[in-house]
Amino acid sequence: MNGTRRFKLVEHLSTREFDQAIDTTQKMDETCLVRRLCFVKSLYNGRTQQQAREAVGVSQPTSSRWARAWSDGGIEGLRPRFGGGRPPRLTPVQWDEFCELLEDGQPWTPQEIRTLIEDRYGVAYHPTHLAQDRADELNVEFVFILPYSPTLNAIEPLWKDLKREISPEIFADKNHFREFLTEIFLHLSRRLISIVTGSRHSSRIFRC
């Protein structure tokens, strides 16, 4: 499908009902469904299919399948099929062993981690499930930001200022670029922290 084309899909829910559905699935820890709903929400907001799929990091065939599933069945059409509930988890003993394997073999890519779990334990696991399990252990609750919501992400203004500072510069080599980037990033970070905290002594945070 052409990346500039707006995907036409059935609007099963109003915008308010959609936001409520995303909030409910987050509370129910349905991570995969939240991701799919965020993709469809982007289409609701007029994004192209390419923009919507890039926001959640999926391929073109996957995004087309999700869009058709939504149009055909709404939320239930989007819900992942795991044969009767959530995918199987690692047992506590397996989890402890797995953590030891990760520590001994660092660094790992997400694909290597997934392959390790499937080969060793016979469990299909997405890296986001691992993060959720660890967050549960630490009593950490994730709050998901909807796609294209820069006002909810504090780092977005910093990236915008960073690009503005870098764009007119010409760099002699990668070391020059790295030094300039580090200096500007720290300067902008201090300024952002000063604005957020109202402190004039934010530079202390970056001292080693």
Coordinates of C-alpha atoms in Angstrom, one line a residue:
M1 CA 0.0 0.0 0.0
N2 CA 1.3 3.5 -0.8
G3 CA 2.7 5.2 2.3
T4 CA 0.9 8.4 1.5
R5 CA -2.5 6.8 1.3
R6 CA -5.0 7.1 4.2
F7 CA -6.4 3.8 5.2
K8 CA -10.2 3.6 5.2
L9 CA -11.4 1.5 8.1
V10 CA -14.7 1.0 10.0
E11 CA -15.0 3.3 13.0
H12 CA -16.5 0.9 15.5
L13 CA -15.9 3.4 18.4
S14 CA -16.0 7.1 19.0
T15 CA -12.8 8.8 19.9
R16 CA -13.8 8.9 23.5
E17 CA -14.7 5.2 23.6
F18 CA -11.4 4.4 21.9
D19 CA -9.4 6.2 24.6
Q20 CA -11.4 4.4 27.2
A21 CA -10.7 1.1 25.5
I22 CA -7.0 1.7 25.5
D23 CA -7.0 2.7 29.1
T24 CA -8.9 -0.5 30.0
T25 CA -6.5 -2.8 28.1
Q26 CA -3.6 -1.1 29.8
K27 CA -5.0 -1.8 33.2
M28 CA -5.7 -5.4 32.2
D29 CA -2.0 -5.8 31.1
E30 CA -2.9 -6.7 27.5
T31 CA 0.3 -5.2 26.1
C32 CA -0.1 -6.7 22.6
L33 CA -3.7 -5.4 22.3
V34 CA -2.7 -1.9 23.5
R35 CA -0.1 -1.8 20.7
R36 CA -2.6 -2.7 18.1
L37 CA -5.2 -0.3 19.4
C38 CA -2.6 2.5 19.3
F39 CA -2.0 1.7 15.6
V40 CA -5.7 1.9 14.8
K41 CA -6.0 5.1 16.9
S42 CA -3.4 6.7 14.6
L43 CA -5.5 5.7 11.6
Y44 CA -8.5 7.3 13.3
N45 CA -6.4 10.5 13.7
G46 CA -5.8 10.6 9.9
R47 CA -2.3 9.2 9.8
T48 CA -1.3 7.1 6.8
Q49 CA -0.8 3.4 7.2
Q50 CA 2.9 3.8 6.9
Q51 CA 3.0 6.6 9.6
A52 CA 0.8 4.5 11.9
R53 CA 2.8 1.3 11.6
E54 CA 6.1 3.1 12.0
A55 CA 4.8 4.6 15.3
V56 CA 4.3 1.1 16.8
G57 CA 7.2 -0.6 14.9
V58 CA 5.5 -3.2 12.8
S59 CA 5.8 -4.3 9.1
Q60 CA 3.5 -3.4 6.3
P61 CA 1.9 -6.8 6.1
T62 CA 1.3 -6.9 9.8
S63 CA -0.3 -3.4 9.8
S64 CA -2.6 -4.4 6.9
R65 CA -3.7 -7.5 8.8
W66 CA -4.4 -5.4 11.9
A67 CA -6.4 -2.9 10.0
R68 CA -8.5 -5.6 8.4
A69 CA -9.0 -7.4 11.7
W70 CA -10.2 -4.1 13.2
S71 CA -12.6 -3.4 10.4
D72 CA -14.0 -6.9 10.5
G73 CA -14.3 -7.4 14.2
G74 CA -13.4 -4.3 16.2
I75 CA -11.5 -4.9 19.5
E76 CA -12.2 -8.6 19.5
G77 CA -10.9 -8.9 16.0
L78 CA -7.7 -7.2 17.1
R79 CA -7.2 -9.3 20.2
P80 CA -4.3 -11.7 19.9
R81 CA -5.1 -15.4 19.8
F82 CA -3.0 -17.4 22.2
G83 CA -5.2 -20.5 22.4
G84 CA -7.1 -19.5 25.5
G85 CA -5.5 -16.6 27.3
R86 CA -2.2 -15.0 27.8
P87 CA 1.0 -16.7 26.4
P88 CA 2.7 -19.1 28.9
R89 CA 5.3 -17.5 31.2
L90 CA 8.6 -18.7 32.5
T91 CA 8.4 -20.4 35.9
P92 CA 10.2 -18.7 38.8
V93 CA 13.1 -21.2 38.5
Q94 CA 13.4 -20.7 34.8
W95 CA 13.2 -16.9 35.3
D96 CA 16.2 -17.0 37.7
E97 CA 18.2 -19.1 35.4
F98 CA 17.3 -16.9 32.5
C99 CA 18.5 -13.8 34.3
E100 CA 21.8 -15.5 35.1
L101 CA 22.3 -16.4 31.4
L102 CA 21.6 -12.8 30.4
E103 CA 24.2 -11.5 32.9
D104 CA 26.8 -13.9 31.8
G105 CA 26.3 -13.3 28.0
Q106 CA 25.9 -9.6 27.7
P107 CA 25.2 -7.7 25.5
W108 CA 22.1 -9.3 23.9
T109 CA 19.9 -8.1 21.1
P110 CA 16.1 -8.4 21.5
Q111 CA 16.0 -11.1 18.8
E112 CA 18.8 -13.0 20.5
I113 CA 16.8 -12.9 23.8
R114 CA 13.7 -14.1 22.1
T115 CA 15.5 -17.0 20.4
L116 CA 17.2 -18.0 23.7
I117 CA 13.8 -18.3 25.4
E118 CA 12.2 -20.2 22.6
D119 CA 15.1 -22.6 22.2
R120 CA 15.8 -23.2 25.9
Y121 CA 12.3 -23.1 27.4
G122 CA 10.0 -23.6 24.4
V123 CA 8.1 -20.4 25.3
A124 CA 7.2 -17.7 22.7
Y125 CA 8.1 -14.5 24.5
H126 CA 8.1 -10.9 23.2
P127 CA 10.7 -8.6 24.8
T128 CA 7.9 -6.3 26.1
H129 CA 6.7 -9.2 28.2
L130 CA 10.1 -9.5 29.9
A131 CA 10.0 -5.8 30.7
Q132 CA 6.5 -6.1 32.1
D133 CA 7.5 -9.1 34.3
R134 CA 10.4 -7.2 35.7
A135 CA 8.3 -4.1 36.3
D136 CA 5.8 -6.2 38.2
E137 CA 8.6 -7.5 40.4
L138 CA 9.7 -3.9 41.2
N139 CA 6.1 -2.7 41.6
V140 CA 6.5 -0.3 38.6
E141 CA 3.4 0.6 36.6
F142 CA 3.9 1.6 32.9
V143 CA 1.9 4.5 31.6
F144 CA 1.8 4.3 27.8
I145 CA 1.9 7.5 25.7
L146 CA -0.3 7.5 22.7
P147 CA 1.4 7.9 19.3
Y148 CA 2.0 11.5 18.1
S149 CA 1.5 13.0 21.6
P150 CA 4.7 15.2 21.9
T151 CA 3.1 17.3 24.6
L152 CA 3.0 14.2 26.9
N153 CA 6.7 13.4 26.3
A154 CA 9.2 15.7 28.1
I155 CA 12.1 14.7 25.8
E156 CA 10.4 16.0 22.6
P157 CA 11.1 19.7 23.2
L158 CA 14.7 18.8 23.9
W159 CA 15.1 16.8 20.6
K160 CA 13.5 19.8 18.7
D161 CA 16.0 22.2 20.2
L162 CA 18.9 19.8 19.7
K163 CA 18.1 19.5 16.0
R164 CA 17.9 23.3 15.7
E165 CA 21.3 23.7 17.2
I166 CA 22.9 21.0 15.1
S167 CA 21.4 21.8 11.6
P168 CA 23.6 24.9 10.8
E169 CA 26.9 23.3 11.9
I170 CA 29.5 21.6 9.7
F171 CA 31.6 18.9 11.5
A172 CA 35.1 18.0 10.7
D173 CA 34.7 14.4 11.8
K174 CA 32.6 12.1 14.0
N175 CA 34.7 13.1 17.1
H176 CA 33.9 16.8 16.5
F177 CA 30.2 15.9 16.1
R178 CA 30.2 13.8 19.3
E179 CA 31.8 16.5 21.3
F180 CA 29.4 19.2 20.0
L181 CA 26.4 16.9 20.5
T182 CA 27.4 16.1 24.1
E183 CA 28.0 19.8 24.9
I184 CA 24.7 20.9 23.5
F185 CA 22.7 18.0 25.0
L186 CA 24.0 18.8 28.5
H187 CA 23.3 22.5 28.1
L188 CA 19.8 21.9 26.9
S189 CA 19.2 19.3 29.6
R190 CA 20.3 21.7 32.3
R191 CA 18.0 24.3 30.9
L192 CA 15.1 21.8 30.8
I193 CA 15.7 20.7 34.4
S194 CA 15.9 24.3 35.5
I195 CA 12.5 25.0 34.0
V196 CA 10.9 21.9 35.4
T197 CA 12.4 22.2 38.9
G198 CA 12.8 25.9 39.2
S199 CA 16.4 25.4 40.3
R200 CA 19.4 27.4 39.2
H201 CA 21.8 24.6 40.3
S202 CA 20.8 21.9 37.8
S203 CA 24.5 21.7 36.6
R204 CA 25.3 19.7 39.7
I205 CA 23.3 16.8 38.4
F206 CA 25.7 16.3 35.6
R207 CA 28.9 16.4 37.6
C208 CA 30.8 13.1 37.9

